[in-house]
mmCIF file of C-alpha atoms in Angstrom:
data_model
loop_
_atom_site.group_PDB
_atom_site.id
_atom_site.type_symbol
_atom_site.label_atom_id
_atom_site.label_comp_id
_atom_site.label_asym_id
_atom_site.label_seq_id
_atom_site.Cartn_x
_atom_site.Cartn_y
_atom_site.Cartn_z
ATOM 1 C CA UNK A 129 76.585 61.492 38.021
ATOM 2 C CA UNK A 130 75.912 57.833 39.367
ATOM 3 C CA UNK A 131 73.469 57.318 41.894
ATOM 4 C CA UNK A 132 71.897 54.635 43.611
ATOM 5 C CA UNK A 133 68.683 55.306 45.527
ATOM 6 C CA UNK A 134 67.580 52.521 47.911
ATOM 7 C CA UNK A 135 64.110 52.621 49.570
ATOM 8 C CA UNK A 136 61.743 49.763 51.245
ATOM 9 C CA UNK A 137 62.932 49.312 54.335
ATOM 10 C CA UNK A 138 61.199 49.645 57.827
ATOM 11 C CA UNK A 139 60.281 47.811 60.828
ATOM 12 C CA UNK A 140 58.460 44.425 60.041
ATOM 13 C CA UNK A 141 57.851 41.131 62.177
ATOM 14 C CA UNK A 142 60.019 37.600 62.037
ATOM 15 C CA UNK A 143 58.078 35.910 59.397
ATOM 16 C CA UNK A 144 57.091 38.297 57.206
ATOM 17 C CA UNK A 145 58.401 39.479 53.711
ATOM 18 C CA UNK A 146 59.505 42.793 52.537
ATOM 19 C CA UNK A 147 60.855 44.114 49.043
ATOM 20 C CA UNK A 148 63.733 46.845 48.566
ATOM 21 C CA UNK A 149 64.388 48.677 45.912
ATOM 22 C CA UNK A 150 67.370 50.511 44.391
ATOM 23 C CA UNK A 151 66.855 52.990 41.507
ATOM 24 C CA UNK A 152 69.823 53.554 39.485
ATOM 25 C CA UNK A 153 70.572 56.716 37.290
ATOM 26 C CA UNK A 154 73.600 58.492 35.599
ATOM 27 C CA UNK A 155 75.375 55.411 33.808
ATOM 28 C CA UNK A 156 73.984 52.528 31.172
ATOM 29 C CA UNK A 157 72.321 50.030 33.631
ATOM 30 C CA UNK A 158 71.784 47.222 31.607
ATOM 31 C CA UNK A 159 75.388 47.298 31.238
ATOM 32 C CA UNK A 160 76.749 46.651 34.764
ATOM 33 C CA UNK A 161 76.202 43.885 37.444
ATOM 34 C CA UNK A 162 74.988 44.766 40.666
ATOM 35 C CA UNK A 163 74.775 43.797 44.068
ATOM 36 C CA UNK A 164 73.484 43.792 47.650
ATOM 37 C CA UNK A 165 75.688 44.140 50.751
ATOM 38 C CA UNK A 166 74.219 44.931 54.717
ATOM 39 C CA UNK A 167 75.203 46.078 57.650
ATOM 40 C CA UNK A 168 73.903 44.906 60.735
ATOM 41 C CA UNK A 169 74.302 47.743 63.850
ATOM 42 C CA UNK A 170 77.841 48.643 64.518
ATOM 43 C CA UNK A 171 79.395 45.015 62.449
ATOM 44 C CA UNK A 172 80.981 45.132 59.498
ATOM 45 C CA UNK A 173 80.182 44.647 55.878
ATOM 46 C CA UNK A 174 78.195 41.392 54.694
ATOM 47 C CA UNK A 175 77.771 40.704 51.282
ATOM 48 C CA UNK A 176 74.572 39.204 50.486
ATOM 49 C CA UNK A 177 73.609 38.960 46.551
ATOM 50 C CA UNK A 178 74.274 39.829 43.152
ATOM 51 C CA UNK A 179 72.984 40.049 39.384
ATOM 52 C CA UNK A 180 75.176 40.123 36.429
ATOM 53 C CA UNK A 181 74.244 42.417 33.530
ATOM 54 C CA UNK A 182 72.339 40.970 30.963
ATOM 55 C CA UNK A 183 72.172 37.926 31.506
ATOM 56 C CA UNK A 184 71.000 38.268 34.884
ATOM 57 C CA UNK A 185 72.994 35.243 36.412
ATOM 58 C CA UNK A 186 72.447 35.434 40.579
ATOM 59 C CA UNK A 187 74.339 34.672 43.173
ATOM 60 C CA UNK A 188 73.594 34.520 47.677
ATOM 61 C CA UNK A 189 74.758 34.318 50.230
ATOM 62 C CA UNK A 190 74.547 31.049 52.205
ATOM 63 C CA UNK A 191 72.582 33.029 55.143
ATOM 64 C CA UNK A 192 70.070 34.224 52.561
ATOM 65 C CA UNK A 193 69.892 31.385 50.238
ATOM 66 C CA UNK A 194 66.636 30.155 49.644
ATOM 67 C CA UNK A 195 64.620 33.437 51.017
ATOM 68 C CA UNK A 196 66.241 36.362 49.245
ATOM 69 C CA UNK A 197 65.698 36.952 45.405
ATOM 70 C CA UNK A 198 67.585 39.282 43.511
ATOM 71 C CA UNK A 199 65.771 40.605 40.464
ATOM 72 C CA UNK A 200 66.236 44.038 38.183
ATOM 73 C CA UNK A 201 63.855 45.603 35.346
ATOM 74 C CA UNK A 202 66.692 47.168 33.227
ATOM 75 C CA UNK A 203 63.708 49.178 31.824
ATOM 76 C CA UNK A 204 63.057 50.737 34.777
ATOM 77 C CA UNK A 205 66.881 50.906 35.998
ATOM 78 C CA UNK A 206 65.882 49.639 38.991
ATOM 79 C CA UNK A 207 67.199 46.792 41.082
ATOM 80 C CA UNK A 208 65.355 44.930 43.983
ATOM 81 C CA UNK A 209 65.581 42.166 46.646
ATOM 82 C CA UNK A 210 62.741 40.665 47.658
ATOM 83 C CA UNK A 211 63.274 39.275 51.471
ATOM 84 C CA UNK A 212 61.127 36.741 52.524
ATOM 85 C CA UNK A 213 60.619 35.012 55.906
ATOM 86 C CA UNK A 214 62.788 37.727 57.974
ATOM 87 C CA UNK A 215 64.890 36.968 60.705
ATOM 88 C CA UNK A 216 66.160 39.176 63.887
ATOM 89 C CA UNK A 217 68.989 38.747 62.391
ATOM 90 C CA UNK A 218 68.436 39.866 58.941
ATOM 91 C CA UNK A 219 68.084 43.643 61.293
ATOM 92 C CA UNK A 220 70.546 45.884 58.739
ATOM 93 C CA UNK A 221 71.100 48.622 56.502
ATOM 94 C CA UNK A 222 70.867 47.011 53.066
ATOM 95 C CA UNK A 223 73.140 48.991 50.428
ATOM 96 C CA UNK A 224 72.724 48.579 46.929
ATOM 97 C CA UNK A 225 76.574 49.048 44.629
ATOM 98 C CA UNK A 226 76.931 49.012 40.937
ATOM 99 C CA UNK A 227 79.892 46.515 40.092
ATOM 100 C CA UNK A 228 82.688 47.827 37.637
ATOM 101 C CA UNK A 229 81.835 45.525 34.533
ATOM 102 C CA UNK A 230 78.753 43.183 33.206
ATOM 103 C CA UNK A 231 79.508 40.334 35.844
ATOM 104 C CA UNK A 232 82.863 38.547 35.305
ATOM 105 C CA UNK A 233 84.984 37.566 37.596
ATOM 106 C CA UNK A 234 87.230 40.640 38.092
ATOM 107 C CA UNK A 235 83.955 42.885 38.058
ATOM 108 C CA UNK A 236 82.643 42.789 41.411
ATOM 109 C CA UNK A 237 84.272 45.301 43.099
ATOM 110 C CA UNK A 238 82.284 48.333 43.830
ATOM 111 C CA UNK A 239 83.048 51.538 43.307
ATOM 112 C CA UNK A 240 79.644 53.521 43.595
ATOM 113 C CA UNK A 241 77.205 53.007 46.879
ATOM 114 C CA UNK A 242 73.259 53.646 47.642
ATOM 115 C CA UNK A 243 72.967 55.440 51.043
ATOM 116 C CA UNK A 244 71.478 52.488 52.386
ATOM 117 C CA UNK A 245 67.966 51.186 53.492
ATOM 118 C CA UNK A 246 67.437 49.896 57.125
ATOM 119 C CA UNK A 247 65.594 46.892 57.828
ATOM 120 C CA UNK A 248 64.343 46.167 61.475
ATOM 121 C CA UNK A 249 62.773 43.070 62.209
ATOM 122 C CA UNK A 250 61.860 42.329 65.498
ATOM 123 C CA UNK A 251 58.567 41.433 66.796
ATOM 124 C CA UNK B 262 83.591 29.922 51.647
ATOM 125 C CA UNK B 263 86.840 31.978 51.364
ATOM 126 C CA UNK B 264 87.582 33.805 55.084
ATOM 127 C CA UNK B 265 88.422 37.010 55.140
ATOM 128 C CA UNK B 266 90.968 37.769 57.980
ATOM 129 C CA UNK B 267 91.639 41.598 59.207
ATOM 130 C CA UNK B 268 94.510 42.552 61.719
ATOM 131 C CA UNK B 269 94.775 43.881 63.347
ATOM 132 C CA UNK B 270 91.254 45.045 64.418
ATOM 133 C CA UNK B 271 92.166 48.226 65.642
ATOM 134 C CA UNK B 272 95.074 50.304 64.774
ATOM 135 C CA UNK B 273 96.109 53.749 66.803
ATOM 136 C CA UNK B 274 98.130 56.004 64.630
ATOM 137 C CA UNK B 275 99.345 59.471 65.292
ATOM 138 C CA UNK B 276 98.402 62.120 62.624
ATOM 139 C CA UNK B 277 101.167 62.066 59.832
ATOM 140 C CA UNK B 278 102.495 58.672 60.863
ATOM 141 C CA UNK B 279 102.465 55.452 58.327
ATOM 142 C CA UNK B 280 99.727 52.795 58.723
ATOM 143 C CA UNK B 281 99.999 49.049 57.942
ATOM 144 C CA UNK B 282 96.735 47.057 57.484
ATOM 145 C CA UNK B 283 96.705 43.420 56.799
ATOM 146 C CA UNK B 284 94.481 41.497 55.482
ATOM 147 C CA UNK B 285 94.528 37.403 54.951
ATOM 148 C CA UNK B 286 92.798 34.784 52.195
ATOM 149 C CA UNK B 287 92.197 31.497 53.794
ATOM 150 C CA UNK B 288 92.587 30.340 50.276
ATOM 151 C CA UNK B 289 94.288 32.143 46.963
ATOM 152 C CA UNK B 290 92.319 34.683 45.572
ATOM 153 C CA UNK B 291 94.459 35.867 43.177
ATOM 154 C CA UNK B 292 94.537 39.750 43.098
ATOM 155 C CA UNK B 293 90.872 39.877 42.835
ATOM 156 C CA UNK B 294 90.811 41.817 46.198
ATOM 157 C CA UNK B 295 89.815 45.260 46.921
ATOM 158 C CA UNK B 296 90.104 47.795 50.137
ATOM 159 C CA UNK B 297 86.907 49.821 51.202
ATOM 160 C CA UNK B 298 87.133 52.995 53.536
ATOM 161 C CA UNK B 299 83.665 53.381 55.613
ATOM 162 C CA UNK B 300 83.269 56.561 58.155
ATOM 163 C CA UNK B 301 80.188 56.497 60.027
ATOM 164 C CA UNK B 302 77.070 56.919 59.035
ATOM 165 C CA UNK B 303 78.110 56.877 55.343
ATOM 166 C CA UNK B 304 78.528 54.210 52.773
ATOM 167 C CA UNK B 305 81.502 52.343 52.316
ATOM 168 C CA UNK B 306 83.894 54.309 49.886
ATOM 169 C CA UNK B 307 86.445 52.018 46.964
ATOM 170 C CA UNK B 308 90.109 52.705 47.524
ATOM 171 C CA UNK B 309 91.627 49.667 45.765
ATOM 172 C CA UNK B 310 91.378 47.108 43.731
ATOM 173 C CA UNK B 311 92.795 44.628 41.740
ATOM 174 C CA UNK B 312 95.252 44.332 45.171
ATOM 175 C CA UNK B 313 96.797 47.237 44.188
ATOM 176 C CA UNK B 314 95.198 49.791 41.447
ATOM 177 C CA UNK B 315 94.147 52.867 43.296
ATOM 178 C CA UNK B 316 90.547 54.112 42.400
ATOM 179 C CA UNK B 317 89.573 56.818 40.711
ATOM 180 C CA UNK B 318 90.398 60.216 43.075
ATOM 181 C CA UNK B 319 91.934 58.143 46.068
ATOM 182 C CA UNK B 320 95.189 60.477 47.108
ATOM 183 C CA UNK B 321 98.567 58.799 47.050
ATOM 184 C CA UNK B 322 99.336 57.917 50.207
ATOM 185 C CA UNK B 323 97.071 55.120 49.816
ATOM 186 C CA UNK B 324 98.957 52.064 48.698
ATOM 187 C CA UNK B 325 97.349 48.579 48.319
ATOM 188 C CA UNK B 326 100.200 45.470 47.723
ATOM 189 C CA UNK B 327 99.781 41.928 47.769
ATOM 190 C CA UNK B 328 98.725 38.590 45.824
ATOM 191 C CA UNK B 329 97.423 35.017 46.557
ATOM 192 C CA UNK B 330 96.847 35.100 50.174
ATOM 193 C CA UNK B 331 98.351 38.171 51.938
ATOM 194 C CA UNK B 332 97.395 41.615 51.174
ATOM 195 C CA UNK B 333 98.621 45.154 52.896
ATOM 196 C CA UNK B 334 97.059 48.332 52.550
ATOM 197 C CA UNK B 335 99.338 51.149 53.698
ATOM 198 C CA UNK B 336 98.442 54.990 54.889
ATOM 199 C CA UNK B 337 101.894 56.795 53.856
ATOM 200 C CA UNK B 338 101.297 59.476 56.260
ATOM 201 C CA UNK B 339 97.483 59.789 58.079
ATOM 202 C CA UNK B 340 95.639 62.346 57.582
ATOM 203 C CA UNK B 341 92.670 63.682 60.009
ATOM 204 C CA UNK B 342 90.101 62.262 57.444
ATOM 205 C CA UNK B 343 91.746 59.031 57.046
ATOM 206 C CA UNK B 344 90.465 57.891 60.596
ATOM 207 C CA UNK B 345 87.824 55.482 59.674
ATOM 208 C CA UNK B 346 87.371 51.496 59.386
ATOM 209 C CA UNK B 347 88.895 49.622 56.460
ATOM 210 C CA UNK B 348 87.553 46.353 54.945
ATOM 211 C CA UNK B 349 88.761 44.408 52.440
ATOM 212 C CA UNK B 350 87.328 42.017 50.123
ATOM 213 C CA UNK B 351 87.739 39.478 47.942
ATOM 214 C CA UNK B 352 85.918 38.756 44.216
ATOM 215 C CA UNK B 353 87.315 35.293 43.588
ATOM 216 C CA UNK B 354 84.949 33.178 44.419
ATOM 217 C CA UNK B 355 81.444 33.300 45.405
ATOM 218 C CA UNK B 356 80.105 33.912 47.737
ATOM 219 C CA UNK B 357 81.808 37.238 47.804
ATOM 220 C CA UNK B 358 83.385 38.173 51.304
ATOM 221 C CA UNK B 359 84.569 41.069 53.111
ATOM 222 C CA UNK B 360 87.261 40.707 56.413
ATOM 223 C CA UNK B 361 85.913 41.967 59.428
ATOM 224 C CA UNK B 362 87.427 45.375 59.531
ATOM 225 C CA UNK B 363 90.182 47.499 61.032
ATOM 226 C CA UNK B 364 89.215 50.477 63.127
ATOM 227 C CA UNK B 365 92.002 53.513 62.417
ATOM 228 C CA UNK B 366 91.623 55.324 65.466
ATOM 229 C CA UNK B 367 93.768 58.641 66.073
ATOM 230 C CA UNK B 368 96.494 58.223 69.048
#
């Protein structure tokens, strides 16, 4: 059985950094691309970064570009974003999805879902 | 960046009735799109991709059609457990993007 377990979040202050993780079990992780997606309260779905298989090729969003890094240990099956210089309006539930393939184009759809992390920042 | 256009943004359907749910590229995106079912409090949940490839356990009355530009997601016949928001999204291009949603709300 796939699952994604997310964990990291909390409240933190505008400025400051914060890492999540996202342990993956019950399928070959090394194999598949991943990615993050949030949810800020009661919006809709935002996707915010990704990291193809092997290779580990990334890929941001523009409203994270530059203070979010993507990074997974396919040792450790685990997957992480490290979040730097938080905003008020970085305030979401951060899930982590497996992608259906190693990272090309037609693979980033997302069949299996973490439960989700929230992140609060506000000062 | 490829916009991701939902209508509309809520829909009220009677239980057993069909539902129609668009969704609109501002560019081609091929059929790289997919359709997401998210009840709250839980994570979003795959219904289709490839525009129109159901996922793995997703009943029949869920339908996805579409290419280039204009996609539709059709509900046969609603069920009580099909009220819930629907997004869609596309995997052409990056940066990945998702429409803003359409709230299927019971009549």
């Amino acid at each position: 059985e796939v699952q994604l377990v997310e964990s990291g979040g909390g409240l933190v202050q505008p400025g400051v950094s914060l890492r999540l993780s996202c342990a993956a079990s019950g399928f070959t992780f090394i194999s598949y691309a991943m990615t993050w997606v949030r949810q800020a309260p009661g919006k809709g779905l935002e996707w915010v970064s990704g990291i193809s298989a092997s290779d580990e090729s990334t890929y941001y969003a523009d409203s994270v570009k530059g203070r979010f890094t993507i990074s997974r240990d396919n040792f450790k099956n685990t997957l992480y974003l490290q979040m730097n210089s938080l905003r008020a309006e970085d305030t979401a539930v951060y899930y982590c999805a497996k992608s259906s393939g190693s990272g090309y184009r037609s693979d980033w759809y997302f069949y299996y879902w973490g439960q989700g992390a929230l992140v609060t920042v506000s000062s | 960046e490829i916009v991701m256009t939902q209508s509309p943004a809520t829909l009220s359907v009677s239980p057993g009735e069909r539902a129609t749910l668009s969704c609109r590229a501002s560019q081609s995106v091929s059929s790289n799109l997919a359709w997401y079912q998210q009840k709250p409090g839980q994570a979003p949940r795959l219904l289709i991709y490839g525009a129109s490839t159901r996922a793995t356990g997703i009943p029949a009355r869920f339908s996805g059609t579409g290419s280039g530009t204009e996609f539709t997601l059709t509900i046969s016949s609603l069920q009580s457990e099909d009220f819930a928001v629907y997004y869609c999204q596309q995997y052409n291009n990056w940066p990945l993007t998702f429409g803003g949603g359409t709230k299927v709300e019971i009549k």
